[in-house]
Every structure is written in C-alpha cells, then in structure tokens.
Short mmCIF file of C-alpha atoms in Angstrom, two decimals:
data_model
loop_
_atom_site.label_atom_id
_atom_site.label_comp_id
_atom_site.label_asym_id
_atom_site.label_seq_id
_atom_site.Cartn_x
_atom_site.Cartn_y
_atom_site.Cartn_z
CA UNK A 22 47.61 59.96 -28.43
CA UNK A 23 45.09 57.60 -30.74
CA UNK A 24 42.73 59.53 -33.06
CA UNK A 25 39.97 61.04 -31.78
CA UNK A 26 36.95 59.20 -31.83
CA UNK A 27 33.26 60.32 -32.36
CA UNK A 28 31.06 58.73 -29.84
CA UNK A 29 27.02 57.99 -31.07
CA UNK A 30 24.69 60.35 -30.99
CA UNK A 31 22.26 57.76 -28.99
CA UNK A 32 24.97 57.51 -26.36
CA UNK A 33 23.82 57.36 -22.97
CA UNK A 34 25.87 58.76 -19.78
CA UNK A 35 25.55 59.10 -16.37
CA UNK A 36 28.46 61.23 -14.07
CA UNK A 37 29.72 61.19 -10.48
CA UNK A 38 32.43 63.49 -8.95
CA UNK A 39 34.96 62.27 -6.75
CA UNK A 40 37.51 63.69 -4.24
CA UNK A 41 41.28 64.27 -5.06
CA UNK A 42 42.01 61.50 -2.40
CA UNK A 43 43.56 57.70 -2.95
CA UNK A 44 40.07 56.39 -2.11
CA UNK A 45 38.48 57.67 -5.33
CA UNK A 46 40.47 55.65 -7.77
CA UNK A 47 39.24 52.24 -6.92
CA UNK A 48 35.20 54.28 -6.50
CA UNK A 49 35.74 55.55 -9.69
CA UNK A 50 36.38 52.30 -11.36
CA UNK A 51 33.42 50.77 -9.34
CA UNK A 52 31.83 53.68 -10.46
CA UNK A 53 32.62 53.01 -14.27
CA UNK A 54 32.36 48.87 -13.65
CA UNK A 55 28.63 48.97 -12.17
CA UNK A 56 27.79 51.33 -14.89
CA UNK A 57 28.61 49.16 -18.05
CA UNK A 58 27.32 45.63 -15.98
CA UNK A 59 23.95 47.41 -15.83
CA UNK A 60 24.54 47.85 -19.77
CA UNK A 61 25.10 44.54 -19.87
CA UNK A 62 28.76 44.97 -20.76
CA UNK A 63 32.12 43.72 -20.36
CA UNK A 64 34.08 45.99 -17.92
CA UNK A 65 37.62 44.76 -19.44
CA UNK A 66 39.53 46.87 -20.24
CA UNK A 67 37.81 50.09 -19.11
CA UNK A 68 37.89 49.60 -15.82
CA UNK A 69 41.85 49.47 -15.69
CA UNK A 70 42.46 52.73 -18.06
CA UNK A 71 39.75 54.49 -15.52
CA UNK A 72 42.04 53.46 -12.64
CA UNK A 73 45.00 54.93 -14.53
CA UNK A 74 43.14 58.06 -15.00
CA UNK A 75 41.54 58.82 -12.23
CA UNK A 76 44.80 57.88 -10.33
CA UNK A 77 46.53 60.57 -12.62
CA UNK A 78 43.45 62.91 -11.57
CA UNK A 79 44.66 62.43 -7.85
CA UNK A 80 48.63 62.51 -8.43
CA UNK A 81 48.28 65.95 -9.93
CA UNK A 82 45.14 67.94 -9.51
CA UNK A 83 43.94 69.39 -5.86
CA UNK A 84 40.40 69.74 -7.05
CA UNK A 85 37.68 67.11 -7.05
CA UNK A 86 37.04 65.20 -10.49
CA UNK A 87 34.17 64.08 -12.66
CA UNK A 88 34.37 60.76 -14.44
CA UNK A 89 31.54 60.47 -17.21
CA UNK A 90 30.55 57.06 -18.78
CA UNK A 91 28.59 57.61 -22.35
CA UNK A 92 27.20 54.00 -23.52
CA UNK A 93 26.42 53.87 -27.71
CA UNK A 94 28.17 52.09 -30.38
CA UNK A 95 31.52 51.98 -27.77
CA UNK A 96 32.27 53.03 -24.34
CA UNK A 97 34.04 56.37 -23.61
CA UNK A 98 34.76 57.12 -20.34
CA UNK A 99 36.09 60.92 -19.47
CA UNK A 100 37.86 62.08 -16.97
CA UNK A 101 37.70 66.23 -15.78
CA UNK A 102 40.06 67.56 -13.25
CA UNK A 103 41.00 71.26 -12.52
CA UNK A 104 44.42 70.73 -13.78
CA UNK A 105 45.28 72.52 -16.43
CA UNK A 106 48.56 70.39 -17.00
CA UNK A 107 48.65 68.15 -19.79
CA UNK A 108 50.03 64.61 -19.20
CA UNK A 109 53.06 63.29 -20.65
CA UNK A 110 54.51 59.76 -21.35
CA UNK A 111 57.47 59.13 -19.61
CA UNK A 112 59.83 56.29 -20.03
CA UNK A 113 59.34 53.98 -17.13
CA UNK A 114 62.26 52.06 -15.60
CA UNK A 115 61.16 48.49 -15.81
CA UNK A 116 60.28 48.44 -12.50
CA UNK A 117 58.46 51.36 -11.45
CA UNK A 118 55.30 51.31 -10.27
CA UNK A 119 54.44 54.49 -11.69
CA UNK A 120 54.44 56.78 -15.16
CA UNK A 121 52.80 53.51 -17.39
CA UNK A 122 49.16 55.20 -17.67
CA UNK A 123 49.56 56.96 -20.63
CA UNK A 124 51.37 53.49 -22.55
CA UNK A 125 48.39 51.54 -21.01
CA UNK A 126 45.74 54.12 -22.55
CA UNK A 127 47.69 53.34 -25.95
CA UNK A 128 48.09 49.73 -25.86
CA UNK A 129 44.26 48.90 -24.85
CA UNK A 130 42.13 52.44 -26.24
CA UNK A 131 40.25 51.84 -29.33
CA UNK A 132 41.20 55.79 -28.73
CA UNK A 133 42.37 58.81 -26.78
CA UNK A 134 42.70 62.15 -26.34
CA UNK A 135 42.92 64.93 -23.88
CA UNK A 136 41.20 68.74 -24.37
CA UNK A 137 42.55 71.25 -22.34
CA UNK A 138 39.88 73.73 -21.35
CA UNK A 139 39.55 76.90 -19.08
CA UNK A 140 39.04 75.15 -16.44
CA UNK A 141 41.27 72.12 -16.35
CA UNK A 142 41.30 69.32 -19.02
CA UNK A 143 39.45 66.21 -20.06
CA UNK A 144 41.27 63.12 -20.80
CA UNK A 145 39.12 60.49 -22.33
CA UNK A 146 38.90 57.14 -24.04
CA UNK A 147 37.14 54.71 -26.02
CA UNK A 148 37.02 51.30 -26.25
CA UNK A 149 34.56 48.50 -27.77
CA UNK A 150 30.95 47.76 -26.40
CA UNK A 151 31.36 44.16 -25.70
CA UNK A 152 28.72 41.85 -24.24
CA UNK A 153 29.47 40.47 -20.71
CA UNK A 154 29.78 37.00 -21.38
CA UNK A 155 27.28 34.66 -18.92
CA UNK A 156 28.65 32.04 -17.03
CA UNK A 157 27.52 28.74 -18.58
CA UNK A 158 24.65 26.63 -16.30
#
C-alpha cells in the first residue's frame, strides 16, 4: 500500500452504484472515463486501476458497489463493496490472467489505501490531474 493521500478540500465528486455482475467493470470505468473527460482530463491511468477494482469488487463481494470520482488537485477514485475482506497481493505466475490488481495499483497510484469499515471496505486511489491533450488541427 502507497501512503495515504489527502485529497483537496475543493474536490468535486459525483457517485454511481453498480451490480456485483461482469457487466459493471467495463460501466464503471466508463463511468470513471466520462467523468474526468467532462473535467477536461486525461483518463490514463485511472481508468485501468478502476477496472482492476471494480473487477476485484465483483470477484469477491455479492453486494452491489459504489465507485466515487472526487476531482481537485488529483483524481481519487473509491471503490465501496460489502466485503469486509481485505485484499491481498499475491504472486502471479507469469501468465495468469488474474491476482496483478493490487501490483498495478502500486506501479501507476500516485497512492493507495483501503479502510475497512462496518459495512465492507473502501479501496481507493489517487493519481495526477492531467489535462487531456487535444488532437492537433
């Protein structure tokens, strides 16, 4: 896990709840991709670490799952599930084509974390505000 980060206090943040289903991974990362486009941001790499947790949200939690994007100074995107189970990196056999979330969340996170609650957990992360770059006319 990367330090926690602080997220501005002018952050902005819109939610949407999904289903536990296969379906909601990629409509999550829409979700998250439409969101920082209307910012006027770059959606590398935030939509791939929301795939990897929202797909983590489905692989081990029956319950539907919220994935909140706040908008400041950087982008943090969290992920709530009912789970109470905490994740944990695994060593990956070269090729699998699972058990690599948690390494991807630590290569390309500015930061992470998860916080266990009552209720489930929320795994989040952070990563720059960058401005999409316009195609050239």
């Amino acid at each position: 896990m990367k330090k926690p980060a602080t997220h501005s206090e002018t952050s902005t943040g819109i939610c949407r709840s999904f289903e536990p289903t296969p379906s909601a991974v990629p409509r999550a990362r829409w979700f998250v991709a439409d969101a920082l486009r209307a910012a006027g941001l770059s959606t590398s790499p935030a939509e791939l670490l929301t795939s990897e947790l929202a797909s983590n949200a489905v692989d081990h939690s029956i319950t539907p799952f919220e994935v909140t994007v706040l908008i400041g100074d950087e982008v943090r995107v969290e992920v709530v599930d009912g789970s109470p189970t905490v994740p944990v990196r695994v060593a990956a056999a070269h090729d699998a084509e699972r058990g690599r979330g948690l390494w991807v969340l630590d290569a390309l996170a500015s930061a992470w974390s998860v916080e266990p609650s009552a209720c489930g957990k929320t795994v989040w992360f952070t990563v720059p505000a960058v401005p999409r770059s316009l195609p050239s006319s």
